[in-house]
Short mmCIF file of C-alpha atoms in Angstrom, two decimals:
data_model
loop_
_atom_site.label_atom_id
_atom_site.label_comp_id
_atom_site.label_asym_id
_atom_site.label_seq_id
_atom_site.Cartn_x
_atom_site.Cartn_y
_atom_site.Cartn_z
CA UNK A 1112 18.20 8.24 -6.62
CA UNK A 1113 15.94 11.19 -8.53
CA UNK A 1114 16.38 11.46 -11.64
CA UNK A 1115 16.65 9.39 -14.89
CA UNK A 1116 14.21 8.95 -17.19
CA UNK A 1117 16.06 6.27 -19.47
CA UNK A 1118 13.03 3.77 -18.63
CA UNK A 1119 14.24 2.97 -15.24
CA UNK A 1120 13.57 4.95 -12.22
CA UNK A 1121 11.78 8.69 -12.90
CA UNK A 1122 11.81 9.66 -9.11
CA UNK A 1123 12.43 8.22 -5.93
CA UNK A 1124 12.07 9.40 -2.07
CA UNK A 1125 15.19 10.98 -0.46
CA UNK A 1126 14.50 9.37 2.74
CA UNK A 1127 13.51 5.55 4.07
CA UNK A 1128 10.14 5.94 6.02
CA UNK A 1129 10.77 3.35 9.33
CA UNK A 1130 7.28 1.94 10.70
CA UNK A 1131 7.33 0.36 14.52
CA UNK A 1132 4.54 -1.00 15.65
CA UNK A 1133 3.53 -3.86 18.51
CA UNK A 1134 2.14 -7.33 17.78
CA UNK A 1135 -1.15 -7.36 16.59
CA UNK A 1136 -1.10 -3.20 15.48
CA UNK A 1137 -2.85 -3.19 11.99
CA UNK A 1138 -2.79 -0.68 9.25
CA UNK A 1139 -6.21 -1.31 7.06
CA UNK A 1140 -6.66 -1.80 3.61
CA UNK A 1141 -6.28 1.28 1.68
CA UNK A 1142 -4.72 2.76 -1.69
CA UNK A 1143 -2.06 5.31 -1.81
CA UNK A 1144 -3.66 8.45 -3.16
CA UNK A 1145 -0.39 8.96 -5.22
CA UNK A 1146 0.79 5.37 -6.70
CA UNK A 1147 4.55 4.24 -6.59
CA UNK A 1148 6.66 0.90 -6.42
CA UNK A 1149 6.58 0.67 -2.64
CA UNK A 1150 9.72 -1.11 -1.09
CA UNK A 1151 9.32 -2.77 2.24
CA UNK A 1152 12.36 -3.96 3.96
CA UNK A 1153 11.68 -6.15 7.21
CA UNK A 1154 13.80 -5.48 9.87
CA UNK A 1155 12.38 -6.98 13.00
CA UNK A 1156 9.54 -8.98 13.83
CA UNK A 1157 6.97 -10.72 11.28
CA UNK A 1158 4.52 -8.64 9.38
CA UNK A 1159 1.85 -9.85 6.99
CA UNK A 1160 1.78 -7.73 3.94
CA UNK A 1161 -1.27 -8.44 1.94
CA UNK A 1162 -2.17 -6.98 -1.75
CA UNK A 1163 -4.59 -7.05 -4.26
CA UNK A 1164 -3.97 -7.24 -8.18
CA UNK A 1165 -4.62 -3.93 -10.06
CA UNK A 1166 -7.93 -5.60 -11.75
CA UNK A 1167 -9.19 -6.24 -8.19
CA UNK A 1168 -8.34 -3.32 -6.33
CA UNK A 1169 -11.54 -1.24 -7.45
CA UNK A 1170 -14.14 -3.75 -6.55
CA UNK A 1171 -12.11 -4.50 -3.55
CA UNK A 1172 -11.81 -1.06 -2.33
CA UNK A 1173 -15.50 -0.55 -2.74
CA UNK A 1174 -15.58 -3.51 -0.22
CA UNK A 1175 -12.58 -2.86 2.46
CA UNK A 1176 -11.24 0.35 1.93
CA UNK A 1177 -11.90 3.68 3.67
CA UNK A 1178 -12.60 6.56 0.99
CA UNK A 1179 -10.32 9.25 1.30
CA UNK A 1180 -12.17 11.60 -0.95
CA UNK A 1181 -14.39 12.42 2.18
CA UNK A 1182 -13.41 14.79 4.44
CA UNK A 1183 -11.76 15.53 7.64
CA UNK A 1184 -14.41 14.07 10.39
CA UNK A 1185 -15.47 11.66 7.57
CA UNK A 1186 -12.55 10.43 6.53
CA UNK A 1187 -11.71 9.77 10.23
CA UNK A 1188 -14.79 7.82 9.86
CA UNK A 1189 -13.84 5.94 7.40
CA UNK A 1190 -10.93 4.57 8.47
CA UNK A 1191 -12.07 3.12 11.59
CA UNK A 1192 -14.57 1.19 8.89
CA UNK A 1193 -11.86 -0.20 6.79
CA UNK A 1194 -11.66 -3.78 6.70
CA UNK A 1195 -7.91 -4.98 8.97
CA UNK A 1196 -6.46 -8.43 9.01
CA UNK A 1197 -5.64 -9.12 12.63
CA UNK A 1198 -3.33 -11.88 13.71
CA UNK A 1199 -3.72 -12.04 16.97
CA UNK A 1200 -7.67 -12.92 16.96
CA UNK A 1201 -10.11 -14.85 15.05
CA UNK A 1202 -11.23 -13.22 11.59
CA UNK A 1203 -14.88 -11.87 11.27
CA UNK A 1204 -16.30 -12.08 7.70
CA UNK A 1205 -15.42 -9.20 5.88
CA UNK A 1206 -11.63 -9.84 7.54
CA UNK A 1207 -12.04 -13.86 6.15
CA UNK A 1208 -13.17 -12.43 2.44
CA UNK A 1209 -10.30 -9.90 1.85
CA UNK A 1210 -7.62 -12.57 3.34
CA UNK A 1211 -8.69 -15.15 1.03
CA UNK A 1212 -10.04 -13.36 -1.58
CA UNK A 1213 -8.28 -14.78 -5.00
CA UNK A 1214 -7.02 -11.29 -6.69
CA UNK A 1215 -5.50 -10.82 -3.00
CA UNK A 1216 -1.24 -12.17 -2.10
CA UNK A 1217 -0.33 -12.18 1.24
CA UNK A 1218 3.14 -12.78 2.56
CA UNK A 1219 5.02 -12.86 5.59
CA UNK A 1220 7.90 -10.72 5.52
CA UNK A 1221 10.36 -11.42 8.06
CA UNK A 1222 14.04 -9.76 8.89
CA UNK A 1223 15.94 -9.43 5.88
CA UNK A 1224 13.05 -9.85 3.40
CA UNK A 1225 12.38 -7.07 0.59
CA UNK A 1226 8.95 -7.26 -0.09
CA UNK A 1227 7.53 -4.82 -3.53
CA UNK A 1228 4.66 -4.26 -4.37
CA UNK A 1229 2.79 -1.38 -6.18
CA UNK A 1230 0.95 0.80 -3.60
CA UNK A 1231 -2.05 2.07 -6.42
CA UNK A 1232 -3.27 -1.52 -5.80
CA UNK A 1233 -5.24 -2.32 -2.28
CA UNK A 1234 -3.01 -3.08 0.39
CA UNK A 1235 -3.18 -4.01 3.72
CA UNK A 1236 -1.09 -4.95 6.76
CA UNK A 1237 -0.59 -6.48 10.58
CA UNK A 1238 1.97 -6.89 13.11
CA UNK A 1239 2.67 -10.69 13.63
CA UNK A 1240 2.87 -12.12 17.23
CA UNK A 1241 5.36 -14.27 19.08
CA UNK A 1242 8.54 -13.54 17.44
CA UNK A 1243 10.89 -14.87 19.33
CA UNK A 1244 13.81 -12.36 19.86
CA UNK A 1245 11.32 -9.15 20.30
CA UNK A 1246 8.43 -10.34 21.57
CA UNK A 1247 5.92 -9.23 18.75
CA UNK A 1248 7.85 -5.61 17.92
CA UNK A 1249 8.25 -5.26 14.47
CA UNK A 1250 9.54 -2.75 12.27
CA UNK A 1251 10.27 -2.13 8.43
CA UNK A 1252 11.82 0.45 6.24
CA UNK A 1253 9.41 1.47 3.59
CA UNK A 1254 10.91 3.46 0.20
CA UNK A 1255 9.07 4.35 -2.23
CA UNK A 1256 9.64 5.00 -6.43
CA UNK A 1257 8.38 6.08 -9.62
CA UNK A 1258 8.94 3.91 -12.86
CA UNK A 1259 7.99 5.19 -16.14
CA UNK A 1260 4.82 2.11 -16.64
CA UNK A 1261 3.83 3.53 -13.37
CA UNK A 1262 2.67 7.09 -14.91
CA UNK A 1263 -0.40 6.20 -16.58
CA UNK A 1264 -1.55 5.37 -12.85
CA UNK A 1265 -0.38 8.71 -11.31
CA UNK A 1266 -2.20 10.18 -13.87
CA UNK A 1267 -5.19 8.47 -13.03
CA UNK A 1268 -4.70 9.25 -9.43
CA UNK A 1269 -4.39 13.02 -10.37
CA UNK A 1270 -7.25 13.12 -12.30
CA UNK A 1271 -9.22 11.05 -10.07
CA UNK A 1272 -8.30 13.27 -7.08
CA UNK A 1273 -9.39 16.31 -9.26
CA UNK A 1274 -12.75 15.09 -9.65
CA UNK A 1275 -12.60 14.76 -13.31
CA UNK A 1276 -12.16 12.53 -15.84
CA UNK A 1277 -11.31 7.98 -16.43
CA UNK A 1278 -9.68 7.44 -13.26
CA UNK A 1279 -8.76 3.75 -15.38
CA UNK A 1280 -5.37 4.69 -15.73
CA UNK A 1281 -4.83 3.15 -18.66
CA UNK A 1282 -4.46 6.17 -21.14
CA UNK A 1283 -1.44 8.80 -20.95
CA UNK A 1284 1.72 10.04 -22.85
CA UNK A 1285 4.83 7.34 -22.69
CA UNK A 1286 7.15 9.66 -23.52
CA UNK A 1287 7.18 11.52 -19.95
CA UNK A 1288 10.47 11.39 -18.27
CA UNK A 1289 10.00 13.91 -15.83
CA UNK A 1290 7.62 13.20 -12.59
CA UNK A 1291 8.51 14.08 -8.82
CA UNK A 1292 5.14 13.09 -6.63
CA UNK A 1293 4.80 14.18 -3.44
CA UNK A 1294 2.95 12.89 -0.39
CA UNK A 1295 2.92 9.76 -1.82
CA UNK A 1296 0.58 7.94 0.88
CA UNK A 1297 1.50 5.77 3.30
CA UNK A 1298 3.16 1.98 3.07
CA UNK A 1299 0.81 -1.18 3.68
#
């Protein structure tokens, strides 16, 4: 729950966010605008959950993911040019790169799995086919949090989204035990 501050959890959402989608329904590689530990709980079907290490994500980004900082009609734009990871057709290039990329994990998360990850680093995700009980629906619960080593890279997100300043995240006060971001972005 909210609160703490003890070097455990500084904030977390109220609510579960549920995501349905069919087999072969992609979400493309992107970076939450606001950074948190992002927990995915599989409840049907087989997703693959891809992400790239924090080191990676910038050069990776400039590669795969749509820029955000554009706007409305652009950014529209710019998502349809983000690099997705189908699985129910073959991989073109860019697709091939990103997948096997060496700063990139992917996993299969299935019914029952938890996967975390931190979504300030590139992420990326597809609905798997042919599961046998739904017939390619899937679904997973998506929560979000905010840990005190996680700070340094809201900050960097702020400052980044208010055109100013190192957007390396890598700088900031440790002693902060108060944070409550909101629209944190959407899950992989």
């Amino acid at each position: 729950e909210g609160g703490g501050g003890e070097g455990g959890v500084l904030w977390s959402e109220e609510e579960a966010r549920l995501y349905v989608g069919d087999a072969g329904s992609l979400t493309a590689a992107h970076v939450d605008i606001c950074p948190q530990l992002e927990f995915a709980h599989g409840l049907t079907g087989l997703k693959l959950l891809g992400v790239a290490t924090r080191e990676a994500t910038p050069r990776l980004a400039a590669l795969h993911a749509a820029d955000y900082t554009q706007l409305d009609a652009a950014e529209a734009q710019a998502e349809l040019l983000a690099t997705r990871v189908p699985v129910d057709r073959p991989l073109d290039d860019a697709q091939r790169a990103l997948l096997l990329d060496e700063a990139v994990t992917a996993v299969a998360l299935e019914p029952g799995d938890l996967g975390v990850f931190d979504s300030g680093c590139l992420h990326f995700a597809a609905n798997g086919l042919h599961w046998p009980v739904t017939g390619g629906m899937n679904a997973a619960l998506y929560h979000g949090m905010l840990t005190r080593p996680l700070l340094a890279q809201l900050r960097a997100a702020a400052r980044r989204e208010a055109g100013g300043g190192d957007a390396s995240g890598d700088e900031g006060d440790e002693d902060d035990a108060e944070a409550s971001p909101a629209g944190a972005g959407g899950p992989g």
